[in-house]
Amino acid sequence: DVKVTQSSRYLVKRTGEKVFLECVQDMDHENMFWYRQDPGLGLRLIYFSYDVKMKEKGDIPEGYSVSREKKERFSLILESASTNQTSMYLCASRQFFGPGTRLTVL
Amino acid sequence: QQQVKQSPQSLIVQKGGISIINCAYENTAFDYFPWYQQFPGKGPALLIAIRPDVSEKKEGRFTISFNKSAKQFSLHIMDSQPGDSATYFCAASINSGYSTLTFGKGTMLLVSP
């Protein structure tokens, strides 16, 4: 069965903190994606990766970076969290989504 | 430019009725069209998907109808149940779903008992 896990369901951080969101898949997929979901704006693509150590910017990459050191793990990094990054963050492996991380930045 | 337009934004259907959600796309390179179901606080779950070589796909109470010439596809939920109350997203991608997904804005479905 398909399994995409995200490190945290809920996270509260302070402005300026560095934040790591982890995503792991067990399906040996090359393609992994990070989206954020906000009311009224739908799902927006932040970054994606088609292979280890490979990354591509999505529609809204500003303020984010990613890391793909191993095929099964794709990390999203907020270098200096800001309040406008409060959102639901969704990782996907191909077309399969994880449960999401609700991030609040105070 | 929104490449996938979804309607309606919200929908109320009585238990046992048929729920219909529509999507239209612009990019003729799209070749994979999934529908997702999302409950509050959860990630989207892949419900059913279709490729443009067929006009209809059915899985249980869920059916996708696809009209390639009109660049439209729709989700039909037969015998709608209160447990179907959720937000539904259509999406489209190229490369048979291996590439990035372009999503519609979502439809909030409420099935009244």
PDB file of C-alpha atoms in Angstrom:
ATOM      1  CA  ASP A   1       0.000   0.000   0.000  1.00  0.00           C
ATOM      2  CA  VAL A   2       1.122   3.544  -0.781  1.00  0.00           C
ATOM      3  CA  LYS A   3       2.662   5.380   2.177  1.00  0.00           C
ATOM      4  CA  VAL A   4       3.766   9.012   2.363  1.00  0.00           C
ATOM      5  CA  THR A   5       4.576  10.244   5.845  1.00  0.00           C
ATOM      6  CA  GLN A   6       5.300  13.740   7.102  1.00  0.00           C
ATOM      7  CA  SER A   7       7.311  14.354  10.228  1.00  0.00           C
ATOM      8  CA  SER A   8       4.771  16.484  12.071  1.00  0.00           C
ATOM      9  CA  ARG A   9       1.011  16.985  11.882  1.00  0.00           C
ATOM     10  CA  TYR A  10       1.138  20.306  13.744  1.00  0.00           C
ATOM     11  CA  LEU A  11       4.031  22.684  14.244  1.00  0.00           C
ATOM     12  CA  VAL A  12       4.288  26.081  15.929  1.00  0.00           C
ATOM     13  CA  LYS A  13       7.370  28.224  15.294  1.00  0.00           C
ATOM     14  CA  ARG A  14       8.472  31.771  15.934  1.00  0.00           C
ATOM     15  CA  THR A  15       9.272  34.377  13.300  1.00  0.00           C
ATOM     16  CA  GLY A  16      12.870  34.061  12.146  1.00  0.00           C
ATOM     17  CA  GLU A  17      13.297  30.426  13.133  1.00  0.00           C
ATOM     18  CA  LYS A  18      14.637  27.875  10.662  1.00  0.00           C
ATOM     19  CA  VAL A  19      12.022  25.208  10.036  1.00  0.00           C
ATOM     20  CA  PHE A  20      12.472  21.729   8.597  1.00  0.00           C
ATOM     21  CA  LEU A  21       9.546  19.748   7.220  1.00  0.00           C
ATOM     22  CA  GLU A  22      10.347  16.143   6.411  1.00  0.00           C
ATOM     23  CA  CYS A  23       8.599  13.836   3.982  1.00  0.00           C
ATOM     24  CA  VAL A  24       9.302  10.146   3.468  1.00  0.00           C
ATOM     25  CA  GLN A  25       7.843   7.737   0.905  1.00  0.00           C
ATOM     26  CA  ASP A  26       8.238   3.986   0.704  1.00  0.00           C
ATOM     27  CA  MET A  27       7.279   3.484  -2.954  1.00  0.00           C
ATOM     28  CA  ASP A  28      10.686   4.003  -4.578  1.00  0.00           C
ATOM     29  CA  HIS A  29       9.324   6.963  -6.535  1.00  0.00           C
ATOM     30  CA  GLU A  30      11.637   9.421  -8.252  1.00  0.00           C
ATOM     31  CA  ASN A  31       9.130  12.271  -8.296  1.00  0.00           C
ATOM     32  CA  MET A  32       8.316  14.149  -5.099  1.00  0.00           C
ATOM     33  CA  PHE A  33       6.576  17.475  -4.556  1.00  0.00           C
ATOM     34  CA  TRP A  34       5.903  20.094  -1.899  1.00  0.00           C
ATOM     35  CA  TYR A  35       2.678  22.125  -1.975  1.00  0.00           C
ATOM     36  CA  ARG A  36       1.105  24.591   0.356  1.00  0.00           C
ATOM     37  CA  GLN A  37      -2.639  24.893   0.760  1.00  0.00           C
ATOM     38  CA  ASP A  38      -4.410  28.066   1.803  1.00  0.00           C
ATOM     39  CA  PRO A  39      -8.137  28.905   1.901  1.00  0.00           C
ATOM     40  CA  GLY A  40      -9.244  30.490  -1.325  1.00  0.00           C
ATOM     41  CA  LEU A  41      -5.895  29.875  -3.029  1.00  0.00           C
ATOM     42  CA  GLY A  42      -6.035  26.110  -3.377  1.00  0.00           C
ATOM     43  CA  LEU A  43      -2.874  24.031  -3.677  1.00  0.00           C
ATOM     44  CA  ARG A  44       0.239  25.786  -4.894  1.00  0.00           C
ATOM     45  CA  LEU A  45       3.464  24.089  -5.866  1.00  0.00           C
ATOM     46  CA  ILE A  46       6.560  25.203  -3.953  1.00  0.00           C
ATOM     47  CA  TYR A  47       9.322  22.856  -5.147  1.00  0.00           C
ATOM     48  CA  PHE A  48       9.648  19.458  -6.741  1.00  0.00           C
ATOM     49  CA  SER A  49      12.319  16.876  -7.379  1.00  0.00           C
ATOM     50  CA  TYR A  50      12.632  14.200 -10.040  1.00  0.00           C
ATOM     51  CA  ASP A  51      15.721  12.545  -8.608  1.00  0.00           C
ATOM     52  CA  VAL A  52      18.204  12.507  -5.761  1.00  0.00           C
ATOM     53  CA  LYS A  53      20.036  15.828  -5.397  1.00  0.00           C
ATOM     54  CA  MET A  54      17.821  17.324  -8.085  1.00  0.00           C
ATOM     55  CA  LYS A  55      15.329  20.130  -7.418  1.00  0.00           C
ATOM     56  CA  GLU A  56      13.152  22.449  -9.437  1.00  0.00           C
ATOM     57  CA  LYS A  57      11.270  25.589  -8.398  1.00  0.00           C
ATOM     58  CA  GLY A  58       7.523  25.508  -8.500  1.00  0.00           C
ATOM     59  CA  ASP A  59       5.156  28.442  -8.615  1.00  0.00           C
ATOM     60  CA  ILE A  60       5.962  29.963  -5.202  1.00  0.00           C
ATOM     61  CA  PRO A  61       9.547  29.049  -4.174  1.00  0.00           C
ATOM     62  CA  GLU A  62      10.415  32.357  -2.486  1.00  0.00           C
ATOM     63  CA  GLY A  63      11.350  31.901   1.160  1.00  0.00           C
ATOM     64  CA  TYR A  64      11.780  28.129   0.798  1.00  0.00           C
ATOM     65  CA  SER A  65      14.493  25.673  -0.087  1.00  0.00           C
ATOM     66  CA  VAL A  66      14.540  21.881  -0.364  1.00  0.00           C
ATOM     67  CA  SER A  67      16.876  18.967   0.089  1.00  0.00           C
ATOM     68  CA  ARG A  68      16.810  15.521  -1.549  1.00  0.00           C
ATOM     69  CA  GLU A  69      19.802  13.547  -0.300  1.00  0.00           C
ATOM     70  CA  LYS A  70      18.061  10.166  -0.470  1.00  0.00           C
ATOM     71  CA  LYS A  71      15.429   8.948  -2.886  1.00  0.00           C
ATOM     72  CA  GLU A  72      12.836   8.299  -0.192  1.00  0.00           C
ATOM     73  CA  ARG A  73      13.206  11.620   1.643  1.00  0.00           C
ATOM     74  CA  PHE A  74      12.330  15.131   0.480  1.00  0.00           C
ATOM     75  CA  SER A  75      12.729  17.983   2.952  1.00  0.00           C
ATOM     76  CA  LEU A  76      11.282  21.481   2.815  1.00  0.00           C
ATOM     77  CA  ILE A  77      13.232  24.207   4.604  1.00  0.00           C
ATOM     78  CA  LEU A  78      12.019  27.600   5.693  1.00  0.00           C
ATOM     79  CA  GLU A  79      15.274  29.486   6.177  1.00  0.00           C
ATOM     80  CA  SER A  80      13.708  32.257   8.271  1.00  0.00           C
ATOM     81  CA  ALA A  81      10.057  31.638   9.014  1.00  0.00           C
ATOM     82  CA  SER A  82       7.618  34.493   8.568  1.00  0.00           C
ATOM     83  CA  THR A  83       3.966  34.831   9.553  1.00  0.00           C
ATOM     84  CA  ASN A  84       2.859  34.670   5.903  1.00  0.00           C
ATOM     85  CA  GLN A  85       4.230  31.127   5.777  1.00  0.00           C
ATOM     86  CA  THR A  86       1.546  29.956   8.172  1.00  0.00           C
ATOM     87  CA  SER A  87      -0.180  27.305   6.103  1.00  0.00           C
ATOM     88  CA  MET A  88      -0.904  23.637   5.521  1.00  0.00           C
ATOM     89  CA  TYR A  89       2.101  21.996   3.863  1.00  0.00           C
ATOM     90  CA  LEU A  90       1.510  18.904   1.766  1.00  0.00           C
ATOM     91  CA  CYS A  91       4.115  16.535   0.425  1.00  0.00           C
ATOM     92  CA  ALA A  92       3.350  14.243  -2.508  1.00  0.00           C
ATOM     93  CA  SER A  93       5.148  11.305  -4.030  1.00  0.00           C
ATOM     94  CA  ARG A  94       3.954  11.177  -7.630  1.00  0.00           C
ATOM     95  CA  GLN A  95       0.196  11.627  -7.257  1.00  0.00           C
ATOM     96  CA  PHE A  96      -0.038  10.382  -3.658  1.00  0.00           C
ATOM     97  CA  PHE A  97      -0.196  12.856  -0.790  1.00  0.00           C
ATOM     98  CA  GLY A  98       0.928  12.711   2.799  1.00  0.00           C
ATOM     99  CA  PRO A  99      -1.305  13.761   5.704  1.00  0.00           C
ATOM    100  CA  GLY A 100       0.008  17.333   5.757  1.00  0.00           C
ATOM    101  CA  THR A 101       1.721  19.543   8.328  1.00  0.00           C
ATOM    102  CA  ARG A 102      -0.221  22.474   9.741  1.00  0.00           C
ATOM    103  CA  LEU A 103       2.457  25.112  10.406  1.00  0.00           C
ATOM    104  CA  THR A 104       1.764  28.206  12.474  1.00  0.00           C
ATOM    105  CA  VAL A 105       4.388  30.958  12.586  1.00  0.00           C
ATOM    106  CA  LEU A 106       3.922  33.414  15.453  1.00  0.00           C
TER     107      LEU A 106
ATOM    108  CA  GLN B   1      -3.586  32.024 -15.701  1.00  0.00           C
ATOM    109  CA  GLN B   2      -5.658  29.289 -14.143  1.00  0.00           C
ATOM    110  CA  GLN B   3      -5.280  26.214 -16.286  1.00  0.00           C
ATOM    111  CA  VAL B   4      -7.927  24.103 -14.569  1.00  0.00           C
ATOM    112  CA  LYS B   5     -11.262  25.693 -13.739  1.00  0.00           C
ATOM    113  CA  GLN B   6     -13.538  23.879 -11.303  1.00  0.00           C
ATOM    114  CA  SER B   7     -17.201  24.455 -10.542  1.00  0.00           C
ATOM    115  CA  PRO B   8     -19.209  24.818  -8.449  1.00  0.00           C
ATOM    116  CA  GLN B   9     -17.346  26.188  -5.444  1.00  0.00           C
ATOM    117  CA  SER B  10     -19.816  24.535  -3.115  1.00  0.00           C
ATOM    118  CA  LEU B  11     -22.600  22.012  -3.479  1.00  0.00           C
ATOM    119  CA  ILE B  12     -25.366  20.723  -1.246  1.00  0.00           C
ATOM    120  CA  VAL B  13     -26.961  17.408  -2.175  1.00  0.00           C
ATOM    121  CA  GLN B  14     -29.521  15.305  -0.375  1.00  0.00           C
ATOM    122  CA  LYS B  15     -28.621  11.834   0.773  1.00  0.00           C
ATOM    123  CA  GLY B  16     -29.146   9.409  -2.083  1.00  0.00           C
ATOM    124  CA  GLY B  17     -28.802  12.092  -4.740  1.00  0.00           C
ATOM    125  CA  ILE B  18     -26.171  12.538  -7.437  1.00  0.00           C
ATOM    126  CA  SER B  19     -23.328  14.993  -6.885  1.00  0.00           C
ATOM    127  CA  ILE B  20     -21.751  16.447 -10.012  1.00  0.00           C
ATOM    128  CA  ILE B  21     -18.562  18.500 -10.091  1.00  0.00           C
ATOM    129  CA  ASN B  22     -17.139  19.883 -13.305  1.00  0.00           C
ATOM    130  CA  CYS B  23     -13.675  20.859 -14.471  1.00  0.00           C
ATOM    131  CA  ALA B  24     -12.364  22.449 -17.641  1.00  0.00           C
ATOM    132  CA  TYR B  25      -8.766  22.636 -18.772  1.00  0.00           C
ATOM    133  CA  GLU B  26      -6.836  24.608 -21.351  1.00  0.00           C
ATOM    134  CA  ASN B  27      -3.556  22.793 -21.888  1.00  0.00           C
ATOM    135  CA  THR B  28      -4.034  20.075 -24.512  1.00  0.00           C
ATOM    136  CA  ALA B  29      -0.794  18.428 -23.372  1.00  0.00           C
ATOM    137  CA  PHE B  30      -2.502  17.213 -20.191  1.00  0.00           C
ATOM    138  CA  ASP B  31      -2.876  13.446 -20.285  1.00  0.00           C
ATOM    139  CA  TYR B  32      -3.788  12.495 -16.748  1.00  0.00           C
ATOM    140  CA  PHE B  33      -6.821  13.737 -14.820  1.00  0.00           C
ATOM    141  CA  PRO B  34      -7.207  12.701 -11.175  1.00  0.00           C
ATOM    142  CA  TRP B  35      -9.812  13.606  -8.606  1.00  0.00           C
ATOM    143  CA  TYR B  36      -8.962  14.005  -4.945  1.00  0.00           C
ATOM    144  CA  GLN B  37     -11.113  13.896  -1.828  1.00  0.00           C
ATOM    145  CA  GLN B  38     -10.009  15.876   1.198  1.00  0.00           C
ATOM    146  CA  PHE B  39     -11.476  15.873   4.696  1.00  0.00           C
ATOM    147  CA  PRO B  40     -10.733  18.771   7.077  1.00  0.00           C
ATOM    148  CA  GLY B  41      -7.238  18.592   8.515  1.00  0.00           C
ATOM    149  CA  LYS B  42      -6.188  15.723   6.244  1.00  0.00           C
ATOM    150  CA  GLY B  43      -4.157  15.451   3.073  1.00  0.00           C
ATOM    151  CA  PRO B  44      -5.907  14.959  -0.284  1.00  0.00           C
ATOM    152  CA  ALA B  45      -6.605  11.306  -1.070  1.00  0.00           C
ATOM    153  CA  LEU B  46      -6.550  10.098  -4.663  1.00  0.00           C
ATOM    154  CA  LEU B  47     -10.097   9.023  -5.480  1.00  0.00           C
ATOM    155  CA  ILE B  48     -10.142   8.133  -9.141  1.00  0.00           C
ATOM    156  CA  ALA B  49      -8.227   9.139 -12.259  1.00  0.00           C
ATOM    157  CA  ILE B  50      -8.700   8.969 -16.012  1.00  0.00           C
ATOM    158  CA  ARG B  51      -6.562   9.214 -19.113  1.00  0.00           C
ATOM    159  CA  PRO B  52      -7.884  10.793 -22.343  1.00  0.00           C
ATOM    160  CA  ASP B  53      -8.087   7.525 -24.270  1.00  0.00           C
ATOM    161  CA  VAL B  54     -11.359   6.663 -22.506  1.00  0.00           C
ATOM    162  CA  SER B  55     -14.532   8.713 -22.066  1.00  0.00           C
ATOM    163  CA  GLU B  56     -15.655   7.278 -18.760  1.00  0.00           C
ATOM    164  CA  LYS B  57     -14.250   5.456 -15.765  1.00  0.00           C
ATOM    165  CA  LYS B  58     -16.253   4.054 -12.887  1.00  0.00           C
ATOM    166  CA  GLU B  59     -15.128   2.891  -9.454  1.00  0.00           C
ATOM    167  CA  GLY B  60     -17.955   2.015  -7.129  1.00  0.00           C
ATOM    168  CA  ARG B  61     -20.193   5.059  -6.709  1.00  0.00           C
ATOM    169  CA  PHE B  62     -17.651   7.389  -8.329  1.00  0.00           C
ATOM    170  CA  THR B  63     -17.540   8.010 -12.084  1.00  0.00           C
ATOM    171  CA  ILE B  64     -15.364  10.319 -14.168  1.00  0.00           C
ATOM    172  CA  SER B  65     -16.776  11.480 -17.493  1.00  0.00           C
ATOM    173  CA  PHE B  66     -14.247  12.894 -19.937  1.00  0.00           C
ATOM    174  CA  ASN B  67     -14.901  15.003 -23.044  1.00  0.00           C
ATOM    175  CA  LYS B  68     -11.646  15.515 -24.910  1.00  0.00           C
ATOM    176  CA  SER B  69     -13.035  17.793 -27.635  1.00  0.00           C
ATOM    177  CA  ALA B  70     -14.615  20.121 -25.073  1.00  0.00           C
ATOM    178  CA  LYS B  71     -11.592  19.842 -22.751  1.00  0.00           C
ATOM    179  CA  GLN B  72     -13.872  19.055 -19.845  1.00  0.00           C
ATOM    180  CA  PHE B  73     -14.176  16.313 -17.266  1.00  0.00           C
ATOM    181  CA  SER B  74     -16.524  15.748 -14.399  1.00  0.00           C
ATOM    182  CA  LEU B  75     -16.948  13.691 -11.255  1.00  0.00           C
ATOM    183  CA  HIS B  76     -20.272  12.051 -10.522  1.00  0.00           C
ATOM    184  CA  ILE B  77     -20.997  10.634  -7.085  1.00  0.00           C
ATOM    185  CA  MET B  78     -23.995   8.336  -7.213  1.00  0.00           C
ATOM    186  CA  ASP B  79     -26.161   7.648  -4.155  1.00  0.00           C
ATOM    187  CA  SER B  80     -24.356  10.404  -2.242  1.00  0.00           C
ATOM    188  CA  GLN B  81     -23.902   9.759   1.479  1.00  0.00           C
ATOM    189  CA  PRO B  82     -23.198  12.095   4.427  1.00  0.00           C
ATOM    190  CA  GLY B  83     -19.745  10.472   4.679  1.00  0.00           C
ATOM    191  CA  ASP B  84     -18.998  11.851   1.204  1.00  0.00           C
ATOM    192  CA  SER B  85     -19.103  15.394   2.624  1.00  0.00           C
ATOM    193  CA  ALA B  86     -15.632  16.725   1.880  1.00  0.00           C
ATOM    194  CA  THR B  87     -13.748  19.016  -0.467  1.00  0.00           C
ATOM    195  CA  TYR B  88     -13.090  17.603  -3.921  1.00  0.00           C
ATOM    196  CA  PHE B  89     -10.283  18.734  -6.187  1.00  0.00           C
ATOM    197  CA  CYS B  90      -9.791  17.999  -9.836  1.00  0.00           C
ATOM    198  CA  ALA B  91      -6.291  18.118 -11.257  1.00  0.00           C
ATOM    199  CA  ALA B  92      -4.399  17.592 -14.470  1.00  0.00           C
ATOM    200  CA  SER B  93      -0.862  16.779 -15.436  1.00  0.00           C
ATOM    201  CA  ILE B  94       1.293  15.726 -18.343  1.00  0.00           C
ATOM    202  CA  ASN B  95       3.490  12.678 -18.553  1.00  0.00           C
ATOM    203  CA  SER B  96       0.785  10.349 -17.203  1.00  0.00           C
ATOM    204  CA  GLY B  97       0.757  11.809 -13.722  1.00  0.00           C
ATOM    205  CA  TYR B  98       4.500  11.690 -13.124  1.00  0.00           C
ATOM    206  CA  SER B  99       4.813  15.449 -13.548  1.00  0.00           C
ATOM    207  CA  THR B 100       3.474  18.330 -11.474  1.00  0.00           C
ATOM    208  CA  LEU B 101      -0.266  18.491 -10.929  1.00  0.00           C
ATOM    209  CA  THR B 102      -2.298  21.583 -11.768  1.00  0.00           C
ATOM    210  CA  PHE B 103      -5.262  21.783  -9.432  1.00  0.00           C
ATOM    211  CA  GLY B 104      -8.727  23.259  -9.593  1.00  0.00           C
ATOM    212  CA  LYS B 105      -9.768  25.470  -6.685  1.00  0.00           C
ATOM    213  CA  GLY B 106     -11.901  22.786  -5.061  1.00  0.00           C
ATOM    214  CA  THR B 107     -15.582  22.099  -4.392  1.00  0.00           C
ATOM    215  CA  MET B 108     -16.987  21.786  -0.878  1.00  0.00           C
ATOM    216  CA  LEU B 109     -19.651  19.081  -0.957  1.00  0.00           C
ATOM    217  CA  LEU B 110     -22.207  18.740   1.798  1.00  0.00           C
ATOM    218  CA  VAL B 111     -24.537  15.769   1.706  1.00  0.00           C
ATOM    219  CA  SER B 112     -27.514  16.386   3.934  1.00  0.00           C
ATOM    220  CA  PRO B 113     -29.039  13.416   5.815  1.00  0.00           C
TER     221      PRO B 113
END
